[in-house]
Amino acid sequence: GSIAGTGLMQEHYDGHPEARARERLGLLQKMPLGRLGTPRDVALLALFLASPLAGHIYGAVLILDGGESLGFQ
């Protein structure tokens, strides 16, 4: 998923600053939640998976992308 604040795309944006706003808007339009994920979102998922509440989850692929993979337009 698209997680803000991780620095993954920083090198790309450093070389193409005009692309940042355009690409962010394009990403947000694809997300039903209307926002990029945050490192906190990832941490909360990890905490859930490590908790007893996730005791019956095995071998699952969990997508943390704010619904981006649903193809929302």
PDB file of C-alpha atoms in Angstrom:
ATOM      1  CA  GLY A   1       0.000   0.000   0.000  1.00  0.00           C
ATOM      2  CA  SER A   2       0.917   3.641  -0.103  1.00  0.00           C
ATOM      3  CA  ILE A   3       2.378   4.611   3.258  1.00  0.00           C
ATOM      4  CA  ALA A   4       3.288   8.266   3.803  1.00  0.00           C
ATOM      5  CA  GLY A   5       6.349   9.310   5.751  1.00  0.00           C
ATOM      6  CA  THR A   6       8.475   6.229   5.060  1.00  0.00           C
ATOM      7  CA  GLY A   7      10.967   7.820   2.685  1.00  0.00           C
ATOM      8  CA  LEU A   8      10.474   5.080   0.100  1.00  0.00           C
ATOM      9  CA  MET A   9       9.835   7.557  -2.708  1.00  0.00           C
ATOM     10  CA  GLN A  10      11.962  10.393  -1.327  1.00  0.00           C
ATOM     11  CA  GLU A  11      14.825   9.927  -3.817  1.00  0.00           C
ATOM     12  CA  HIS A  12      12.348   9.981  -6.707  1.00  0.00           C
ATOM     13  CA  TYR A  13      10.667  13.132  -5.433  1.00  0.00           C
ATOM     14  CA  ASP A  14      13.994  14.845  -4.764  1.00  0.00           C
ATOM     15  CA  GLY A  15      14.712  14.527  -8.471  1.00  0.00           C
ATOM     16  CA  HIS A  16      11.150  15.351  -9.576  1.00  0.00           C
ATOM     17  CA  PRO A  17       9.577  17.776  -7.069  1.00  0.00           C
ATOM     18  CA  GLU A  18       6.729  18.710  -9.431  1.00  0.00           C
ATOM     19  CA  ALA A  19       5.594  15.095  -9.455  1.00  0.00           C
ATOM     20  CA  ARG A  20       4.924  14.910  -5.707  1.00  0.00           C
ATOM     21  CA  ALA A  21       1.598  16.798  -5.608  1.00  0.00           C
ATOM     22  CA  ARG A  22       0.362  15.328  -8.906  1.00  0.00           C
ATOM     23  CA  GLU A  23       1.123  11.738  -7.910  1.00  0.00           C
ATOM     24  CA  ARG A  24      -0.251  12.174  -4.395  1.00  0.00           C
ATOM     25  CA  LEU A  25      -3.540  13.480  -5.799  1.00  0.00           C
ATOM     26  CA  GLY A  26      -3.674  10.522  -8.192  1.00  0.00           C
ATOM     27  CA  LEU A  27      -3.130   8.086  -5.315  1.00  0.00           C
ATOM     28  CA  LEU A  28      -5.746   9.737  -3.112  1.00  0.00           C
ATOM     29  CA  GLN A  29      -8.336   9.502  -5.885  1.00  0.00           C
ATOM     30  CA  LYS A  30      -7.833   5.717  -5.927  1.00  0.00           C
ATOM     31  CA  MET A  31      -8.388   5.307  -2.175  1.00  0.00           C
ATOM     32  CA  PRO A  32     -11.865   5.010  -0.677  1.00  0.00           C
ATOM     33  CA  LEU A  33     -10.457   6.187   2.673  1.00  0.00           C
ATOM     34  CA  GLY A  34      -9.160   9.349   0.974  1.00  0.00           C
ATOM     35  CA  ARG A  35      -5.773   9.361   2.687  1.00  0.00           C
ATOM     36  CA  LEU A  36      -2.395   7.700   2.504  1.00  0.00           C
ATOM     37  CA  GLY A  37      -1.529   5.158   5.123  1.00  0.00           C
ATOM     38  CA  THR A  38       0.774   6.095   7.968  1.00  0.00           C
ATOM     39  CA  PRO A  39       3.482   4.216   9.836  1.00  0.00           C
ATOM     40  CA  ARG A  40       0.980   4.179  12.729  1.00  0.00           C
ATOM     41  CA  ASP A  41      -1.485   2.222  10.554  1.00  0.00           C
ATOM     42  CA  VAL A  42       1.211  -0.396   9.963  1.00  0.00           C
ATOM     43  CA  ALA A  43       2.077  -0.513  13.671  1.00  0.00           C
ATOM     44  CA  LEU A  44      -1.587  -0.957  14.650  1.00  0.00           C
ATOM     45  CA  LEU A  45      -1.942  -3.868  12.247  1.00  0.00           C
ATOM     46  CA  ALA A  46       1.215  -5.456  13.674  1.00  0.00           C
ATOM     47  CA  LEU A  47      -0.118  -5.012  17.218  1.00  0.00           C
ATOM     48  CA  PHE A  48      -3.421  -6.596  16.255  1.00  0.00           C
ATOM     49  CA  LEU A  49      -1.690  -9.564  14.629  1.00  0.00           C
ATOM     50  CA  ALA A  50       0.464 -10.049  17.724  1.00  0.00           C
ATOM     51  CA  SER A  51      -2.563  -9.923  20.024  1.00  0.00           C
ATOM     52  CA  PRO A  52      -4.885 -12.709  21.161  1.00  0.00           C
ATOM     53  CA  LEU A  53      -7.585 -11.122  18.965  1.00  0.00           C
ATOM     54  CA  ALA A  54      -5.774 -12.495  15.911  1.00  0.00           C
ATOM     55  CA  GLY A  55      -5.399 -15.965  17.398  1.00  0.00           C
ATOM     56  CA  HIS A  56      -7.319 -17.648  14.579  1.00  0.00           C
ATOM     57  CA  ILE A  57      -5.526 -15.923  11.683  1.00  0.00           C
ATOM     58  CA  TYR A  58      -3.019 -18.150   9.897  1.00  0.00           C
ATOM     59  CA  GLY A  59      -1.524 -17.878   6.423  1.00  0.00           C
ATOM     60  CA  ALA A  60      -3.501 -14.814   5.444  1.00  0.00           C
ATOM     61  CA  VAL A  61      -2.337 -12.046   3.166  1.00  0.00           C
ATOM     62  CA  LEU A  62      -3.477  -8.733   4.604  1.00  0.00           C
ATOM     63  CA  ILE A  63      -3.408  -5.707   2.338  1.00  0.00           C
ATOM     64  CA  LEU A  64      -2.949  -2.400   4.100  1.00  0.00           C
ATOM     65  CA  ASP A  65      -3.687   0.096   1.341  1.00  0.00           C
ATOM     66  CA  GLY A  66      -6.773   2.094   2.314  1.00  0.00           C
ATOM     67  CA  GLY A  67      -8.775   0.283  -0.349  1.00  0.00           C
ATOM     68  CA  GLU A  68      -6.427   1.249  -3.211  1.00  0.00           C
ATOM     69  CA  SER A  69      -6.348  -2.346  -4.449  1.00  0.00           C
ATOM     70  CA  LEU A  70     -10.134  -2.279  -4.940  1.00  0.00           C
ATOM     71  CA  GLY A  71      -9.684  -0.062  -7.989  1.00  0.00           C
ATOM     72  CA  PHE A  72     -11.806   2.800  -6.627  1.00  0.00           C
ATOM     73  CA  GLN A  73     -12.002   5.645  -9.142  1.00  0.00           C
TER      74      GLN A  73
END
